[in-house]
Short mmCIF file of C-alpha atoms (C1' of nucleotides) in Angstrom, two decimals:
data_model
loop_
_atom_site.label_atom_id
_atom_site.label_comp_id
_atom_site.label_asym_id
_atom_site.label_seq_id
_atom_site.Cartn_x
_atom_site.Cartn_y
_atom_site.Cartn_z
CA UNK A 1 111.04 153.47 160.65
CA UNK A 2 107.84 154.12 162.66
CA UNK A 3 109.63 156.62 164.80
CA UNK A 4 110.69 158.53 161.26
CA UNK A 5 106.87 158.12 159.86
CA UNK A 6 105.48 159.79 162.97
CA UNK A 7 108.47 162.79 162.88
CA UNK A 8 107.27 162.62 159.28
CA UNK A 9 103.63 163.43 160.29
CA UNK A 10 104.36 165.98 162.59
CA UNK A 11 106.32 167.82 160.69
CA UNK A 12 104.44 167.80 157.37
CA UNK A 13 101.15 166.55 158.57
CA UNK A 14 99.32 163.57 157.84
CA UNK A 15 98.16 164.49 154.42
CA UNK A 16 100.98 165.85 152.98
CA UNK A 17 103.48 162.75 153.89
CA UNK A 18 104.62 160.65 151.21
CA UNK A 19 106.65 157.39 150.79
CA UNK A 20 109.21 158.98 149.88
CA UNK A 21 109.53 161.59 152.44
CA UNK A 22 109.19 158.57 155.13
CA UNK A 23 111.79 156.66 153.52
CA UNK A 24 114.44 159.10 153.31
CA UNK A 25 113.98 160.16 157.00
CA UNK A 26 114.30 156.44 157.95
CA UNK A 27 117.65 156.47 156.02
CA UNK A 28 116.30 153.72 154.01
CA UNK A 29 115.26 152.99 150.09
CA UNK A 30 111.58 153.05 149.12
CA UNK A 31 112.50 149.28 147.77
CA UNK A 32 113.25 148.71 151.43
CA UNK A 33 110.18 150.37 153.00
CA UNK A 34 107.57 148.07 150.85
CA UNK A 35 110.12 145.07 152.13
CA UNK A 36 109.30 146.05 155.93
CA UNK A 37 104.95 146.99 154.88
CA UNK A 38 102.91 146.08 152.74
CA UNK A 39 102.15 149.65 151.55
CA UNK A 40 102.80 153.38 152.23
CA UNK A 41 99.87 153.71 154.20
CA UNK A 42 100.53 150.44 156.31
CA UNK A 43 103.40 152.27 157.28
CA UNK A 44 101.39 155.36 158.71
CA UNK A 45 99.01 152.87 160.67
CA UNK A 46 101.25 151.55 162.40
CA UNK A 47 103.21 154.54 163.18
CA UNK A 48 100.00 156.61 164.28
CA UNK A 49 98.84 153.22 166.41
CA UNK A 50 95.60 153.40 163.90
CA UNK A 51 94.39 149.75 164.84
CA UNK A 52 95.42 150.80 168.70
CA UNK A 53 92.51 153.00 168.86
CA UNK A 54 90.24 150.92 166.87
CA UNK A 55 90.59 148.26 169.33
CA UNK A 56 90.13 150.98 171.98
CA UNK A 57 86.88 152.44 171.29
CA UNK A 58 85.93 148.50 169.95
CA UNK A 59 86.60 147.83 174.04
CA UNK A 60 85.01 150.89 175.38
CA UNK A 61 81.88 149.69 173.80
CA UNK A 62 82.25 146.21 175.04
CA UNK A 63 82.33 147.62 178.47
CA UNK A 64 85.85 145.62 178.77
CA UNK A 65 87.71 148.61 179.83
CA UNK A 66 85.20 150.27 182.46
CA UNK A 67 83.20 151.34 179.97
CA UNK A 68 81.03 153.19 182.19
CA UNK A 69 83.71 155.46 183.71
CA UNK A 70 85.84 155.88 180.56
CA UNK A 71 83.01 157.06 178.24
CA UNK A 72 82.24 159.25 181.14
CA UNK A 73 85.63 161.17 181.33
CA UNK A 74 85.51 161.38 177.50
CA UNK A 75 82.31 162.92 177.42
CA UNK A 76 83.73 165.81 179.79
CA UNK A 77 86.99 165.84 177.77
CA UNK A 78 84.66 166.41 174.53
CA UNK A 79 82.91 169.68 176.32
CA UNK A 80 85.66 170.70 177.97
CA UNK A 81 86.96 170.89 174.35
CA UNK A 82 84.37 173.00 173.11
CA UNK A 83 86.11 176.34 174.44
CA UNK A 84 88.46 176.39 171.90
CA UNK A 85 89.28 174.30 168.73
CA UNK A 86 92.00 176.67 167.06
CA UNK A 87 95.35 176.58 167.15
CA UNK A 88 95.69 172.42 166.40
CA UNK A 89 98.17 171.78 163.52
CA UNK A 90 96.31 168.20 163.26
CA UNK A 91 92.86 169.07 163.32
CA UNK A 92 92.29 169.94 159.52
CA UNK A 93 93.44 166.55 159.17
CA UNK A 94 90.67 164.96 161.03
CA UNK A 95 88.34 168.04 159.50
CA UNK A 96 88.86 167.43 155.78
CA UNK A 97 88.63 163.72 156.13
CA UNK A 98 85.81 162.55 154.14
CA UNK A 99 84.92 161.06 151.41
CA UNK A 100 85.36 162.38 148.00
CA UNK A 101 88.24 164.95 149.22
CA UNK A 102 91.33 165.46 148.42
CA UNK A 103 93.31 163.72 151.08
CA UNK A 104 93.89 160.32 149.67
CA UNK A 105 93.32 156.80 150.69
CA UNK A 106 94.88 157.32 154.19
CA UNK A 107 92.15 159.17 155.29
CA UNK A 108 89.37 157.80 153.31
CA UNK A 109 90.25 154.42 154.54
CA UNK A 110 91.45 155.16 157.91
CA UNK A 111 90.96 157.62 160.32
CA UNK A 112 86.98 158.90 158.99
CA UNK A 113 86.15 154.89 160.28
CA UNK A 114 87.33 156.00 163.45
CA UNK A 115 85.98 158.90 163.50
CA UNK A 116 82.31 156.85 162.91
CA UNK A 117 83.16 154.11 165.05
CA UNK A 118 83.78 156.86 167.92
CA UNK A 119 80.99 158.79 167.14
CA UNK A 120 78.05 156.32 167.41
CA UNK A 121 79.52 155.36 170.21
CA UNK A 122 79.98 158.32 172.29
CA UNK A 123 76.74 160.42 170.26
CA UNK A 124 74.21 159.43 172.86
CA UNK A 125 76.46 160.42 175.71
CA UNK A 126 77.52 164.01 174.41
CA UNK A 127 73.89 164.66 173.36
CA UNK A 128 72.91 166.48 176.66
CA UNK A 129 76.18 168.76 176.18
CA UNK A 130 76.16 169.60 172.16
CA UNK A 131 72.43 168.96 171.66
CA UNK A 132 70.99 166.55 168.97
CA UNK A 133 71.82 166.38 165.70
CA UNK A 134 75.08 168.39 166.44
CA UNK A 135 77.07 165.83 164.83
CA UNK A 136 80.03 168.27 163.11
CA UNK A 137 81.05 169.64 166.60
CA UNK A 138 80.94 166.22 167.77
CA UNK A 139 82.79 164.94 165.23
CA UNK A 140 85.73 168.09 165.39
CA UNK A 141 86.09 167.16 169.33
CA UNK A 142 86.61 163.44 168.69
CA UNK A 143 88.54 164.15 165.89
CA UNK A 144 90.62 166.31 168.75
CA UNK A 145 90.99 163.79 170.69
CA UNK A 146 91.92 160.92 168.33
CA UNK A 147 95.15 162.90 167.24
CA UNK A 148 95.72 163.25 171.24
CA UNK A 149 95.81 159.93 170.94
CA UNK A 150 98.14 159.54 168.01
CA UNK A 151 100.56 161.79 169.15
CA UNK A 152 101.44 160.62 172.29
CA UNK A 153 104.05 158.30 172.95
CA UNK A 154 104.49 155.04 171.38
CA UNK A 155 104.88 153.62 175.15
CA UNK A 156 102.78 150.45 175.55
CA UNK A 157 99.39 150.77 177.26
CA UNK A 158 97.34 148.25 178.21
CA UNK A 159 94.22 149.48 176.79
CA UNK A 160 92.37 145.55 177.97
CA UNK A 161 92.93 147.34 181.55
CA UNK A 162 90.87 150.01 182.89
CA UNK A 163 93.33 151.40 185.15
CA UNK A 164 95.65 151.52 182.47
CA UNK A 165 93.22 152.91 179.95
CA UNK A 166 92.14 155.90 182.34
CA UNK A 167 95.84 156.72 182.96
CA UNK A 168 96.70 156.79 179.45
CA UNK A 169 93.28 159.09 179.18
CA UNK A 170 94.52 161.32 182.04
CA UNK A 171 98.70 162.09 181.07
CA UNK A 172 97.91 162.22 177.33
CA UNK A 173 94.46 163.30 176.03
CA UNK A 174 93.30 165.45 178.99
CA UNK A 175 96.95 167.80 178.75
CA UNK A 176 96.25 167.95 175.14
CA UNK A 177 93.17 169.78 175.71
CA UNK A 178 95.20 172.80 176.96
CA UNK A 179 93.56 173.60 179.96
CA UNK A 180 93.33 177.34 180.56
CA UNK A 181 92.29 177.68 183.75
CA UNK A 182 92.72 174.37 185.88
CA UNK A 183 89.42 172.72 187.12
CA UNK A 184 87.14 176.20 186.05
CA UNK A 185 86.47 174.75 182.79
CA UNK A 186 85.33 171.57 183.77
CA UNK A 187 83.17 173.11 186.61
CA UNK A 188 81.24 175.21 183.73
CA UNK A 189 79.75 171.90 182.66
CA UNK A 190 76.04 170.81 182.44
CA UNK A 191 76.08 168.13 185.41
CA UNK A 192 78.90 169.51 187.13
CA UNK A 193 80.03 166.19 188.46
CA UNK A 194 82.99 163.83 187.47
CA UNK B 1 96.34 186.71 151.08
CA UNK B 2 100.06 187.03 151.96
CA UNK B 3 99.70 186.39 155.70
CA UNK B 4 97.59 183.40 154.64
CA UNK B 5 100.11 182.24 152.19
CA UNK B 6 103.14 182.45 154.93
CA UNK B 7 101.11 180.84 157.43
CA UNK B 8 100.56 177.57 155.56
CA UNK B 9 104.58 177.55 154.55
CA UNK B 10 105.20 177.32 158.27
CA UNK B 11 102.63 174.83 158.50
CA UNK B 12 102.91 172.62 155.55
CA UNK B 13 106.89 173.87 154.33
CA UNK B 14 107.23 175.38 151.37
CA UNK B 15 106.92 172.20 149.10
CA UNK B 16 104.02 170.98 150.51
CA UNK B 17 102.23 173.98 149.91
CA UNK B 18 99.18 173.96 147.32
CA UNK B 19 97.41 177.30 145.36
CA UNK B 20 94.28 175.07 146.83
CA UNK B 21 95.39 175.36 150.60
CA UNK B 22 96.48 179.24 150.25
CA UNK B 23 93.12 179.83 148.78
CA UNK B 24 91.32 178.08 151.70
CA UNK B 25 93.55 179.13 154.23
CA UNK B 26 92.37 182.99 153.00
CA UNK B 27 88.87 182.22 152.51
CA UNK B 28 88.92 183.03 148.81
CA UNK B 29 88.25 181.08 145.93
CA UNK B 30 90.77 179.66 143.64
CA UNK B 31 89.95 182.02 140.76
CA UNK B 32 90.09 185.22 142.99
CA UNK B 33 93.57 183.55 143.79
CA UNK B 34 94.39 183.92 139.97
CA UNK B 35 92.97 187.16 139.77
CA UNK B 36 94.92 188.83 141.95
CA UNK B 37 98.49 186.77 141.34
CA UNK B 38 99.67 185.46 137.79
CA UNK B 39 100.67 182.36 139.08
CA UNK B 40 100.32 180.03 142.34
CA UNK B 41 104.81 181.06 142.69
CA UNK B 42 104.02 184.32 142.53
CA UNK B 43 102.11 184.00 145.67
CA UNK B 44 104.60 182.67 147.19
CA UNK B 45 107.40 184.83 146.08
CA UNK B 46 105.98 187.78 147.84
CA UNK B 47 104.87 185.94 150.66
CA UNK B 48 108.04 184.96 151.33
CA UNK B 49 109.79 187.84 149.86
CA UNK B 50 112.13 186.24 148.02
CA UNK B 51 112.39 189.72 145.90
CA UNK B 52 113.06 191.97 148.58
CA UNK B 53 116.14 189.50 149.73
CA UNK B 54 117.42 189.15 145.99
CA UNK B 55 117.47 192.89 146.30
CA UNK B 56 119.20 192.59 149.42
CA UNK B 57 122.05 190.73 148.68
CA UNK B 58 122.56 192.88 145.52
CA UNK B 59 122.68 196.04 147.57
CA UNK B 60 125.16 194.22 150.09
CA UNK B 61 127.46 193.27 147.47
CA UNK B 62 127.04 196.83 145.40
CA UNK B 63 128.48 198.18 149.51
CA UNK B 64 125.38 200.17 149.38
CA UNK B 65 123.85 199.17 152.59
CA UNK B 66 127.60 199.40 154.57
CA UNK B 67 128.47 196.12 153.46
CA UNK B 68 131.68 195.68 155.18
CA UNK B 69 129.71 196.06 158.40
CA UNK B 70 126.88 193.75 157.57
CA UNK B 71 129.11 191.08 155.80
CA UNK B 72 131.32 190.73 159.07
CA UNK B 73 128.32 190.47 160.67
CA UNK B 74 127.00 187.85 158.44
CA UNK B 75 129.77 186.00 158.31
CA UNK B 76 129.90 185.23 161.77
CA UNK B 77 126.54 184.76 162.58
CA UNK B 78 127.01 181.94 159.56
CA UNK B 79 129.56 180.49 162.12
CA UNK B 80 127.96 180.53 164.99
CA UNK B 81 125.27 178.77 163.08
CA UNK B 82 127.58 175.69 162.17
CA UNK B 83 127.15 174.53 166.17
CA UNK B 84 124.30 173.43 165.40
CA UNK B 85 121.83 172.48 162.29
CA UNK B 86 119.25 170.46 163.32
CA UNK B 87 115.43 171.22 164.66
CA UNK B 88 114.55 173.71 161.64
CA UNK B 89 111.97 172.69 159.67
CA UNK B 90 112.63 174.95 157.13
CA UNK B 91 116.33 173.69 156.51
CA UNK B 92 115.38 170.65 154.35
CA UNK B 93 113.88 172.81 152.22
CA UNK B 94 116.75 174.42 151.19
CA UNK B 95 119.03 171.48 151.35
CA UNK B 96 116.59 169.69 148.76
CA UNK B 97 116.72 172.79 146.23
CA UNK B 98 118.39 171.78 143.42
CA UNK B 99 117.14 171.67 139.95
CA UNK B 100 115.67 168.12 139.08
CA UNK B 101 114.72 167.81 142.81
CA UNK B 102 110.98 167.22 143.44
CA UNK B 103 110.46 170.37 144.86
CA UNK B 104 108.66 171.72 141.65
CA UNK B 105 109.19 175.25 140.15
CA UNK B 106 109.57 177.34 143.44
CA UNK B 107 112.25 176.02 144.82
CA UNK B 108 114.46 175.79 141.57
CA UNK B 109 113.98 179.31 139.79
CA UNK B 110 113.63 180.69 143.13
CA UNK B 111 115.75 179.93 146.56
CA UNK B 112 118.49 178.12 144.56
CA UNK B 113 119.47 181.30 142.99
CA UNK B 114 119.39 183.03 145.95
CA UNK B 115 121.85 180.60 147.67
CA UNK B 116 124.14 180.85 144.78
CA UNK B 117 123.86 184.71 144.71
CA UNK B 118 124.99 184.88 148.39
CA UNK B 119 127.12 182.29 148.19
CA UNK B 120 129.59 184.25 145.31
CA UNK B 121 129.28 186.89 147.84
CA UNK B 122 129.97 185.34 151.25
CA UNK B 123 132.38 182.64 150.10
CA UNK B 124 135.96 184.54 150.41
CA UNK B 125 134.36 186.33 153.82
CA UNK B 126 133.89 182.72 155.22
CA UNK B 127 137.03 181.18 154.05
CA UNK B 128 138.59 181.67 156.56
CA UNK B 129 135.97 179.99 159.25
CA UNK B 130 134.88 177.07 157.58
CA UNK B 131 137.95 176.30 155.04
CA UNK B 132 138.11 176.41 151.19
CA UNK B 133 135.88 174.13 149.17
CA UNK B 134 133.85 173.30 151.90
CA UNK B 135 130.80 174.84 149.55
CA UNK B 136 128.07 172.08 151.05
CA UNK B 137 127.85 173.76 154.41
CA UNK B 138 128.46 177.10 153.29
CA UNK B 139 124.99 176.65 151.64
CA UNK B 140 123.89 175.39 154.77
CA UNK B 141 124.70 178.12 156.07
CA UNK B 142 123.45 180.53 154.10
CA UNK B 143 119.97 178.62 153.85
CA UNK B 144 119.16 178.84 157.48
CA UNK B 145 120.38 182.23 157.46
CA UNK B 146 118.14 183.21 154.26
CA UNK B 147 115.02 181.49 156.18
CA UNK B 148 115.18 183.31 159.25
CA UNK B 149 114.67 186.33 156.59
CA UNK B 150 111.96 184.06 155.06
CA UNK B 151 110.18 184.27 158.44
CA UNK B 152 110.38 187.34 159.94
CA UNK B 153 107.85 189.60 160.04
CA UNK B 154 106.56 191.36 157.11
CA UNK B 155 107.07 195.03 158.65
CA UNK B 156 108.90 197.31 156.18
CA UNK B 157 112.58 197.44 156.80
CA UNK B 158 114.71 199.72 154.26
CA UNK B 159 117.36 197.36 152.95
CA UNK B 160 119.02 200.28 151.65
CA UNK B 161 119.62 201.85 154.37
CA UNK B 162 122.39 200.48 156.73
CA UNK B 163 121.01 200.86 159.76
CA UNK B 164 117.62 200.21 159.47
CA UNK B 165 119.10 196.70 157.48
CA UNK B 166 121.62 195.94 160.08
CA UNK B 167 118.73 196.17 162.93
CA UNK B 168 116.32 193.98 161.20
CA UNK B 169 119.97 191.55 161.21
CA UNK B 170 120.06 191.91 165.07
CA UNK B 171 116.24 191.17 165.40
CA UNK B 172 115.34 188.41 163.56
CA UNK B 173 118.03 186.57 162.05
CA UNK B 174 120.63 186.37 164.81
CA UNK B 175 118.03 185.29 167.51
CA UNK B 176 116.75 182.97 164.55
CA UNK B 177 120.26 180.97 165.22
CA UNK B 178 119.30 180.15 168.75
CA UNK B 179 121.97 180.87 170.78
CA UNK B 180 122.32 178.70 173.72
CA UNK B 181 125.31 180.28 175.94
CA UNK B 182 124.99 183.85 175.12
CA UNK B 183 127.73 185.35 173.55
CA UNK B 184 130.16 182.24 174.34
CA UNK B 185 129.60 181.16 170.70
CA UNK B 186 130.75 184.47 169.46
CA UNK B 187 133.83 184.36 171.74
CA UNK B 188 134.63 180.96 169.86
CA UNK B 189 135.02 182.42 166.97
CA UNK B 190 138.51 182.68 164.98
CA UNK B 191 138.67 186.42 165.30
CA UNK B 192 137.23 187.09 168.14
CA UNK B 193 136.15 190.39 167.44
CA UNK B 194 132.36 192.01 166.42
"C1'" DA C 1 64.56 197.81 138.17
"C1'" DG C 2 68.60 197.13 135.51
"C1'" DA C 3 73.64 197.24 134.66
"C1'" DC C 4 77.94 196.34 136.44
"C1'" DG C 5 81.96 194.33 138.87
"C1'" DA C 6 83.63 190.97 142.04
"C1'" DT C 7 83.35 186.58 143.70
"C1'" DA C 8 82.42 181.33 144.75
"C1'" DA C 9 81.75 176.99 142.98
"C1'" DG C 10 83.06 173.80 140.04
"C1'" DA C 11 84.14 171.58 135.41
"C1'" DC C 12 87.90 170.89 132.34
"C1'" DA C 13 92.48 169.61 130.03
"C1'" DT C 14 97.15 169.47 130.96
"C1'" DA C 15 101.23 168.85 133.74
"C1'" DT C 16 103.25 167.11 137.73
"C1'" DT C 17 103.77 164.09 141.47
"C1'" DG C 18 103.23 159.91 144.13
"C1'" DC C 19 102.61 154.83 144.34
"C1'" DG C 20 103.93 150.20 143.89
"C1'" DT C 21 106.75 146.96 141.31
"C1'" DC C 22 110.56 145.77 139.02
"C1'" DT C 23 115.57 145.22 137.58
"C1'" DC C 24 120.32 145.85 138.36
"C1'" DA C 25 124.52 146.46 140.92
"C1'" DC C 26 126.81 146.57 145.30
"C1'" DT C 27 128.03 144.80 149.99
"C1'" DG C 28 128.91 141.70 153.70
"C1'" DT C 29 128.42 136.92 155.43
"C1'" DC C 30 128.77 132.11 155.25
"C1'" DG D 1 131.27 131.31 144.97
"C1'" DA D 2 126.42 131.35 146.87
"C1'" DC D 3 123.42 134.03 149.27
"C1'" DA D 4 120.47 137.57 151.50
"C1'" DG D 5 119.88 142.36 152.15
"C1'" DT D 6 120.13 146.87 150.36
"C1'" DG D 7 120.32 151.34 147.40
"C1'" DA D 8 119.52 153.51 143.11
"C1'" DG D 9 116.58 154.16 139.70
"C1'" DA D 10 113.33 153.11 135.72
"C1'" DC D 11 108.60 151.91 134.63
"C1'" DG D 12 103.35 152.16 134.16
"C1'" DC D 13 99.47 153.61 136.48
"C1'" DA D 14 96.76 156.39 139.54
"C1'" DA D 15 96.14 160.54 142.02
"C1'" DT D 16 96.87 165.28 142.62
"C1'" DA D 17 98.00 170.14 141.35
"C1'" DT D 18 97.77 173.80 138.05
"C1'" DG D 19 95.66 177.27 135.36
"C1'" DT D 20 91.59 178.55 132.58
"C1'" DC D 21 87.00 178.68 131.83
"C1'" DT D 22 81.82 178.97 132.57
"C1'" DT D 23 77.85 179.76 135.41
"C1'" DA D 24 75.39 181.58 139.22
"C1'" DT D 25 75.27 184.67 143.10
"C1'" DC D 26 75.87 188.85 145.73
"C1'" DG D 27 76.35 193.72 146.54
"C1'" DT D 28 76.75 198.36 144.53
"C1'" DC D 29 75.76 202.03 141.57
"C1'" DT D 30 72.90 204.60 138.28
#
DNA sequence: AGACGATAAGACATATTGCGTCTCACTGTC
DNA sequence: GACAGTGAGACGCAATATGTCTTATCGTCT
């Protein structure tokens, strides 16, 4: 089921996915679907590890997971990001999702919180690479990097474990960055260092 | 307009796509959207060119465009395509396209048609490969084979004229079928012969 | 300056679709 | 036969899409 709702996502994106759609690529009945979830969108939570990364950034701020380090390698991640934002099937998702538009409850309810959660967060730490106040670039890299997170495997990571955390960070966010020109972009930096 | 309006189809599919994202997607307002198409189909109907292939399949069964040559052709393209149906996201579409599906007005006073138009034609040619009555993946068939001419480019090819039709055939529909082994496929064939 | 055409933004009513719940019938198991 | 699980589909409600309209803005032409 959660393996259909993600192919489901992919294919169609996140804001054009229905019930139905995810129900008929599981092979199953709608009746059956709201027998396994509560609701459509439950369904999409769980499928796109939603209250994964919650708990993620919610640790990174803690300091549980090497906060210090982690927020750190984000931060580059985030400028390194800056070259280019085109080309990302999922980033209108992240783009469009506010308040009062026309993408539904999923994105109302779900992944802006993220976004916010991520963004006071990680806002102090950017601020000497995007400037003050530059909060809609910040907000388009993190939103980058959240569907990074989403779309990588459904293998289980540790994200209590720093070691765990940073390797997760380094095989599936960094890659989805699309590094052009191996370590060049990340030497272009303000600080330089890693 | 039209480039924006085939872009979001392969993004979104065709039955996911909104007048509201074509608009956005070419930086024009809904209303300049109406102004320059009757309708939000419309839009879609030349995108997609779903005129120009009507108009093709007439001329191939009228034997204006050599259709003895092309129809061979087509026919066994259509079998090489029965290896394998899966991994095109544009299939479903056509699968779906029925009238009282929920695919809205496109999809049933549009592609549907087309299908059946073909099919009248390329039925007795295919007999012979895939058996008589077997009218489900025949339309199968023909789907995948009337998306890959969905999809190609948009440069002008002369469907009247035989050759200029049979090498738009040979560059983007038969490499649209993904051949895997070459020309083993084509050697698997019933005939035999090209 | 003033007239003109084209456009963006958005309100509006209508039509369509999606959501969640429900009932019914079918199937396999005990 | 009782039972749990499922598929198909109808139902009311909410959300979205469609197509038209009005208003304000911008650039061009006279």
């Amino acid at each position: 089921m959660l393996d259909a709702a993600k192919a489901c996502c992919e294919r169609w994106g996140i804001e054009k996915v229905t019930v139905d759609d995810i129900a008929a690529a599981a092979g199953v009945s709608r009746a059956t679907l709201y027998r396994l979830f509560p609701g459509g969108k439950d369904v999409l939570f769980d499928a796109l590890r939603v209250r994964d990364i919650e708990e993620f950034f919610t640790r990174l701020t803690a300091g549980v997971a090497g906060a210090d380090t982690l927020s750190e390698l984000l931060v580059r991640t985030v400028v390194v990001a800056t070259t280019d934002l085109r080309g990302d099937d999922h980033l209108a998702i992240m783009l469009a999702s506010e308040p009062g538009d026309t993408l539904g409850q999923l994105t109302v309810q779900g992944l802006p919180r993220i976004i916010r959660m991520a963004s006071l967060f990680l806002a102090p730490l950017v601020e000497p690479y995007v400037g003050r106040g530059d909060s809609s670039r910040l907000v388009e890299l993190l939103s980058r990097l959240v569907i990074s997170y989403f779309l990588a495997p459904s293998d289980h990571v540790d994200l209590g474990d720093a070691e765990s955390a940073r390797q997760f960070i380094s095989t599936y966010i960094l890659p989805a960055f699309e590094f052009t020109s191996g370590t060049s972009l990340i030497a272009a930096s303000p600080t330089g260092a890693l």
